[in-house]
PDB file of C-alpha atoms in Angstrom:
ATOM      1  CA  UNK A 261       0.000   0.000   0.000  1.00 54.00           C
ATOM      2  CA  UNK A 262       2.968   2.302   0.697  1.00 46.00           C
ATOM      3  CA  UNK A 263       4.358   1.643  -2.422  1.00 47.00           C
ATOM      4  CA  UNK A 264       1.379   2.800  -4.082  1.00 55.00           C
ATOM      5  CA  UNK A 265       1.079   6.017  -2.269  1.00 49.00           C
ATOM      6  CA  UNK A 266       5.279   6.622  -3.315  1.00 48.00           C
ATOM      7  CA  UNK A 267       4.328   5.930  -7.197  1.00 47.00           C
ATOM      8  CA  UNK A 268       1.189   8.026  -7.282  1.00 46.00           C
ATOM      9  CA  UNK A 269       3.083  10.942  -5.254  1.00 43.00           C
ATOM     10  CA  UNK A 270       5.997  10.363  -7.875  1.00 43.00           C
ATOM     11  CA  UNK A 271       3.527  10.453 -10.867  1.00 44.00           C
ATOM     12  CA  UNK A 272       1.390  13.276  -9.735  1.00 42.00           C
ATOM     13  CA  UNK A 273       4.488  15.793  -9.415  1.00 41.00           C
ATOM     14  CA  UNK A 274       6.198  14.390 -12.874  1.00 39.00           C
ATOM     15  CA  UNK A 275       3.130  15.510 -14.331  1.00 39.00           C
ATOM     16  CA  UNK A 276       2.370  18.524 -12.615  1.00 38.00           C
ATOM     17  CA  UNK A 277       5.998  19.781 -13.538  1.00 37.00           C
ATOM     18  CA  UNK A 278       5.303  18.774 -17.041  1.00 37.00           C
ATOM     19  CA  UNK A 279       1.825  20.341 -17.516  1.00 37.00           C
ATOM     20  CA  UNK A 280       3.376  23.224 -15.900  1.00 37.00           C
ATOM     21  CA  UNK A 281       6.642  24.186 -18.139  1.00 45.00           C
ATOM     22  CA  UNK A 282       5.736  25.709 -21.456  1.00 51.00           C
ATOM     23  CA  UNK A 283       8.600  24.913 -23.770  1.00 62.00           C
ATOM     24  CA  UNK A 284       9.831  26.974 -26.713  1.00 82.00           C
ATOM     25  CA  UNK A 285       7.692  26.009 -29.994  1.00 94.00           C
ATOM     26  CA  UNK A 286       5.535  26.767 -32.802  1.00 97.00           C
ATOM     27  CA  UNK A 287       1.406  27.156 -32.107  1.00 97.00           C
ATOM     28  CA  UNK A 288      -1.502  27.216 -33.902  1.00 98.00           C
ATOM     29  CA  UNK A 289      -5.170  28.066 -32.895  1.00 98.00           C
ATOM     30  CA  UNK A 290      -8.460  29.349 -33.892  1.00 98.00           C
ATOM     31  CA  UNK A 291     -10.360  32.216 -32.007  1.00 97.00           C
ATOM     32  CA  UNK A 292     -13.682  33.269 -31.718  1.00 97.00           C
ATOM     33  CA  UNK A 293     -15.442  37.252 -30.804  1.00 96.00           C
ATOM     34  CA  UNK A 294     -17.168  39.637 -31.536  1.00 94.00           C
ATOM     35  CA  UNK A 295     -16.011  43.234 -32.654  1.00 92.00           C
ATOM     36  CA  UNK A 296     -17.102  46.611 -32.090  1.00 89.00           C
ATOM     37  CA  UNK A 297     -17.174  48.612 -35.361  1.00 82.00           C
ATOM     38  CA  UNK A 298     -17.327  52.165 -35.105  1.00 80.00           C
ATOM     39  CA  UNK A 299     -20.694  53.407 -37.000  1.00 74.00           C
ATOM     40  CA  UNK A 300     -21.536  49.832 -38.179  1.00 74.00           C
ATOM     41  CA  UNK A 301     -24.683  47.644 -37.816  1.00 70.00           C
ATOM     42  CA  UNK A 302     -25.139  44.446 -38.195  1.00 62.00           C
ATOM     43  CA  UNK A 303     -23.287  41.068 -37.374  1.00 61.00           C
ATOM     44  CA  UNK A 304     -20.054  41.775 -36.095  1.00 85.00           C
ATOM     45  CA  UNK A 305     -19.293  38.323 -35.200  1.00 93.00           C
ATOM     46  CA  UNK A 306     -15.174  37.559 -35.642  1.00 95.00           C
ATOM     47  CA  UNK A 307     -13.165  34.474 -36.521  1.00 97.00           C
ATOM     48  CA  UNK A 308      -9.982  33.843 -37.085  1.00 97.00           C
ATOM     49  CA  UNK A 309      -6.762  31.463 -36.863  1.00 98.00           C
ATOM     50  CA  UNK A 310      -3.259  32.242 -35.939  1.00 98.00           C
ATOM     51  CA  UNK A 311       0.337  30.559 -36.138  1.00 98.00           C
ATOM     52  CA  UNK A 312       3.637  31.385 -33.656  1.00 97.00           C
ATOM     53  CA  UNK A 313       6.710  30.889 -32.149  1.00 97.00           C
ATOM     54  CA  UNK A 314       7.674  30.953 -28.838  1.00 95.00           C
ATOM     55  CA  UNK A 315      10.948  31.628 -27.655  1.00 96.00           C
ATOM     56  CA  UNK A 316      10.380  30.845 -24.204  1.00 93.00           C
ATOM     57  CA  UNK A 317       7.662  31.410 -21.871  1.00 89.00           C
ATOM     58  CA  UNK A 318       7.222  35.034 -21.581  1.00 95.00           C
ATOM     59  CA  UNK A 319       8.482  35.783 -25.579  1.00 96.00           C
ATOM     60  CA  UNK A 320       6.597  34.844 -29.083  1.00 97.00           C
ATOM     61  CA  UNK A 321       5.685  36.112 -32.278  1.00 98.00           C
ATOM     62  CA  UNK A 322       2.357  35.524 -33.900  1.00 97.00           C
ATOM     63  CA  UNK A 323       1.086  35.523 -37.631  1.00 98.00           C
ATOM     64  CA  UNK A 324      -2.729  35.484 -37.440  1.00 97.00           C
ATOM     65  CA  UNK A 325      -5.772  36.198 -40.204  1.00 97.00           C
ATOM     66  CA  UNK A 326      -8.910  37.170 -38.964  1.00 96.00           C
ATOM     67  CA  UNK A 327     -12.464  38.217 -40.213  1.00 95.00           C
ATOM     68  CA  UNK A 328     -13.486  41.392 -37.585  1.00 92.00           C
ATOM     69  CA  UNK A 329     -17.417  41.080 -38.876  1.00 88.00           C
ATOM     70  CA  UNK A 330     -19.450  42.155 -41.536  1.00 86.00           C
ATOM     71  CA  UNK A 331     -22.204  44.957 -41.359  1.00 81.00           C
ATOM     72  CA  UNK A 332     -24.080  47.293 -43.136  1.00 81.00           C
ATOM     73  CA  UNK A 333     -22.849  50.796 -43.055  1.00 79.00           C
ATOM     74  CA  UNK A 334     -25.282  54.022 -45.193  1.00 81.00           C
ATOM     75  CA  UNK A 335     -26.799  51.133 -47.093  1.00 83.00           C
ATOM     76  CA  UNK A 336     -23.380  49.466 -48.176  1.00 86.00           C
ATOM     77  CA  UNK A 337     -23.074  45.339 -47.364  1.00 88.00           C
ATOM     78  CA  UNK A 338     -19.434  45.526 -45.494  1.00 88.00           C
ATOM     79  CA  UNK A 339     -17.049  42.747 -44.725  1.00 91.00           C
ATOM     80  CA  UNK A 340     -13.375  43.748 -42.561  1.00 91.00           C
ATOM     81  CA  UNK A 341     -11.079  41.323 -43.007  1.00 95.00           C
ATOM     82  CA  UNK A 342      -7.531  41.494 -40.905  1.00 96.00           C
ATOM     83  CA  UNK A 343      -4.214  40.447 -41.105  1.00 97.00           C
ATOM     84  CA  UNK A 344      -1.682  40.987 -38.358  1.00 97.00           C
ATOM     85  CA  UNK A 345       1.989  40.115 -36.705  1.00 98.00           C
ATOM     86  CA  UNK A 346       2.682  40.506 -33.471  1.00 97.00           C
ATOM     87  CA  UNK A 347       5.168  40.204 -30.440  1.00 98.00           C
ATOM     88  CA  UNK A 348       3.282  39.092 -27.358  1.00 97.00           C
ATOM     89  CA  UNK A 349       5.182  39.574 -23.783  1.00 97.00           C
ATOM     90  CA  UNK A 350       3.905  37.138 -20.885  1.00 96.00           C
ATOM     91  CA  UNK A 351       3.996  37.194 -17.615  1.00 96.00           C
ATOM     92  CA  UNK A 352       3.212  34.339 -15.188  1.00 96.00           C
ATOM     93  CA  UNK A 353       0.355  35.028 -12.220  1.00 96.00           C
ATOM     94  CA  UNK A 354       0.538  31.147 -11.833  1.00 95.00           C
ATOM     95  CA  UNK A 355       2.462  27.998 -12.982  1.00 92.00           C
ATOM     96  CA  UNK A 356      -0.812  27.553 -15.681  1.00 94.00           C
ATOM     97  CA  UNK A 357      -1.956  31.000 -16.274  1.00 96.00           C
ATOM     98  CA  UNK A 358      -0.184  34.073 -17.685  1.00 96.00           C
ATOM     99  CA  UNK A 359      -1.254  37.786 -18.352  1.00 98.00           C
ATOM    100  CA  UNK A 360      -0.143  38.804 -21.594  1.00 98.00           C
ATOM    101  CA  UNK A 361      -0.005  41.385 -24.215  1.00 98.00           C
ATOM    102  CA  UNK A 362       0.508  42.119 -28.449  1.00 97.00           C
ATOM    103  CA  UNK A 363       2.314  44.639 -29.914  1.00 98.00           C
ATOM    104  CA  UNK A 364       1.845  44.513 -33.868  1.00 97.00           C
ATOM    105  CA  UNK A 365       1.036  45.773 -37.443  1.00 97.00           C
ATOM    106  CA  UNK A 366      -1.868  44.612 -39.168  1.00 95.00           C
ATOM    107  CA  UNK A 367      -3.622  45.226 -42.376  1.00 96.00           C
ATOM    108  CA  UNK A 368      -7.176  46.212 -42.488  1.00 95.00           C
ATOM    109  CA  UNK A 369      -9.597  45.774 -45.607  1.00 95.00           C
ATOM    110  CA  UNK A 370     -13.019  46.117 -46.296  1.00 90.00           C
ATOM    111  CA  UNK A 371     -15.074  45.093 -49.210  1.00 93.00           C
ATOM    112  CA  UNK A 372     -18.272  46.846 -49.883  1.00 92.00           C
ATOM    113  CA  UNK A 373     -20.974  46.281 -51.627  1.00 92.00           C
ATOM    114  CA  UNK A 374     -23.883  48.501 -52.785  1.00 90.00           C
ATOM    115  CA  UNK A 375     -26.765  48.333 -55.379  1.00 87.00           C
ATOM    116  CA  UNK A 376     -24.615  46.215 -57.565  1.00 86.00           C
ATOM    117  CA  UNK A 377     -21.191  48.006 -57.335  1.00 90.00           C
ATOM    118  CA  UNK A 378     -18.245  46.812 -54.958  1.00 90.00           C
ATOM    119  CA  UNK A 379     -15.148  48.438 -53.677  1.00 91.00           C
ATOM    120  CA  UNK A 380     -12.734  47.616 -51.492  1.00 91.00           C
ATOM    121  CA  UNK A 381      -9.921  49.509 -48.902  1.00 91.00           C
ATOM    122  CA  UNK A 382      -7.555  49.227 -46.484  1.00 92.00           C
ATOM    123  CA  UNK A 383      -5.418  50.002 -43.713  1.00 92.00           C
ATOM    124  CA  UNK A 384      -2.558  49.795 -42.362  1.00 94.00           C
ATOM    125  CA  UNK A 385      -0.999  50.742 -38.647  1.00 95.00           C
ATOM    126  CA  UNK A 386      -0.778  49.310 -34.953  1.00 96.00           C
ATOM    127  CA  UNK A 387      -1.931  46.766 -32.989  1.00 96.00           C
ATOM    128  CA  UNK A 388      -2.056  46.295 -29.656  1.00 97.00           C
ATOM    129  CA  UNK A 389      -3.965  43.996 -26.453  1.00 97.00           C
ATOM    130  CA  UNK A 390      -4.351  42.262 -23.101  1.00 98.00           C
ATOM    131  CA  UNK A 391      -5.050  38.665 -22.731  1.00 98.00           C
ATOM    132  CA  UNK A 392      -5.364  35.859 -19.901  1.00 98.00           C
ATOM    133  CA  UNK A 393      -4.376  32.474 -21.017  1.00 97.00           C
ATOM    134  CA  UNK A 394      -4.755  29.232 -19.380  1.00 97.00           C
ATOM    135  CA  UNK A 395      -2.555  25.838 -19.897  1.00 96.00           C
ATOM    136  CA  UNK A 396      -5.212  22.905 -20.181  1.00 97.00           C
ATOM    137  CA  UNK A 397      -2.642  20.282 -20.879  1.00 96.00           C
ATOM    138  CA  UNK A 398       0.879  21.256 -21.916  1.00 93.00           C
ATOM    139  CA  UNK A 399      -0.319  20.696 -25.504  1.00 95.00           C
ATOM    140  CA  UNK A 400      -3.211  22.728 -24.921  1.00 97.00           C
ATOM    141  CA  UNK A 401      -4.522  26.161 -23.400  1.00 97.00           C
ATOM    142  CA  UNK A 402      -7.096  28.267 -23.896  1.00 98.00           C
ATOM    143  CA  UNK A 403      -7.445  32.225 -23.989  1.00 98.00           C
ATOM    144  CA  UNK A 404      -9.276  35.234 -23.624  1.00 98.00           C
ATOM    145  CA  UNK A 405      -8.142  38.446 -25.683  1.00 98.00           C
ATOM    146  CA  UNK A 406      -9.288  42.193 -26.185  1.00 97.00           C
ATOM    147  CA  UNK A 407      -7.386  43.580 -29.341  1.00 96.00           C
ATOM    148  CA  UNK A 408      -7.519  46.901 -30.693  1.00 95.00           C
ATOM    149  CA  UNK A 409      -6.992  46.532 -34.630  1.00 93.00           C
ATOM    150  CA  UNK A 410      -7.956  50.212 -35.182  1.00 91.00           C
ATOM    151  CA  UNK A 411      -8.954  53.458 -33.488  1.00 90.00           C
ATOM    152  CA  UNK A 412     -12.865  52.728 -34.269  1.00 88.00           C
ATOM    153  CA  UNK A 413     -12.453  49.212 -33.113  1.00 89.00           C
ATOM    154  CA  UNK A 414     -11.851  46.622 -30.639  1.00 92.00           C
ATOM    155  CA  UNK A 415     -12.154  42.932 -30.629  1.00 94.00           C
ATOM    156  CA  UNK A 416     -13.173  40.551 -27.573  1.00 95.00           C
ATOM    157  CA  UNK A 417     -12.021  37.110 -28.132  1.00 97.00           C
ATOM    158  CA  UNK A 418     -11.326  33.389 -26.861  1.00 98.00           C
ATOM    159  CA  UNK A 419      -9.182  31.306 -28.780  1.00 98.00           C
ATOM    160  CA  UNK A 420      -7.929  27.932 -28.602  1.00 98.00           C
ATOM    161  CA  UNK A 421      -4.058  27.288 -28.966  1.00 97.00           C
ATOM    162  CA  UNK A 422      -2.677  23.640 -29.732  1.00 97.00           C
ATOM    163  CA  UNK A 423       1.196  23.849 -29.181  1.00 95.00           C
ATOM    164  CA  UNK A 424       3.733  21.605 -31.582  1.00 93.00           C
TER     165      UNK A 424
END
């Protein structure tokens, strides 16, 4: 019986010291939100996916592609589309769960669409946000994210990350 009690101790703290160190890699996930357009109705639901590095724990890059929503705006069917890198700083508040927060550039474009004619712009600029995210397993965590793409809008999101 004591020998039982010595191999589940043993096996409970390898694997608590596993699930808790979050190794250098590459990352993936997919995110889900909602957006706040500036002077927009309509369904401002966002998705999107993102790819990264990590250098260590509290240093990564991130290449992501998002849709922000689409609306109507004067009578014109829009769609904002956005494409972004980023360095994210973390910080642990716990051995599973970090504050962190994105510093990028993104590109912003919109396609409209009105009584038969389309057009389309973008723009460019900074990107910056806070986020919580939580280590499920050490291949996977979860996270919850307000970005600000533009200065007429901001994005709440929770994502999904599956590291590599």
């Amino acid at each position: 019986m004591m020998m039982k009690k010595i191999f589940a101790a043993a096996a409970l703290s390898l694997l608590a010291s596993s699930a808790f160190a979050t190794p250098p890699g590459y990352y993936g996930g997919l995110d889900l939100g909602s957006t706040k357009l500036d002077g927009m109705d309509g369904s401002k639901t966002s998705f999107g996916g993102f790819l990264g590095y990590g250098f260590n724990r509290f240093v990564a890059v991130e290449l992501g592609y998002r849709q922000l929503g689409k609306g109507n705006f004067d009578g014109a069917d829009i769609t904002v589309k956005q494409t972004h890198f980023s360095v994210i700083g973390s910080y642990p508040l716990a051995p599973q769960f970090d504050v962190y927060g994105r510093l990028g550039y993104n590109d912003l474009r919109a396609n409209a669409s009105y009584a038969g004619t389309s057009a389309s712009a973008s723009d460019s600029g900074g990107l910056y946000g806070i986020g919580l995210n939580y280590d499920f397993t050490p291949a996977v965590s979860g996270r919850v994210e307000v970005q600000k793409p533009s200065s007429d809008s901001t994005n709440y999101n929770v994502g999904v990350v599956f590291k590599f």
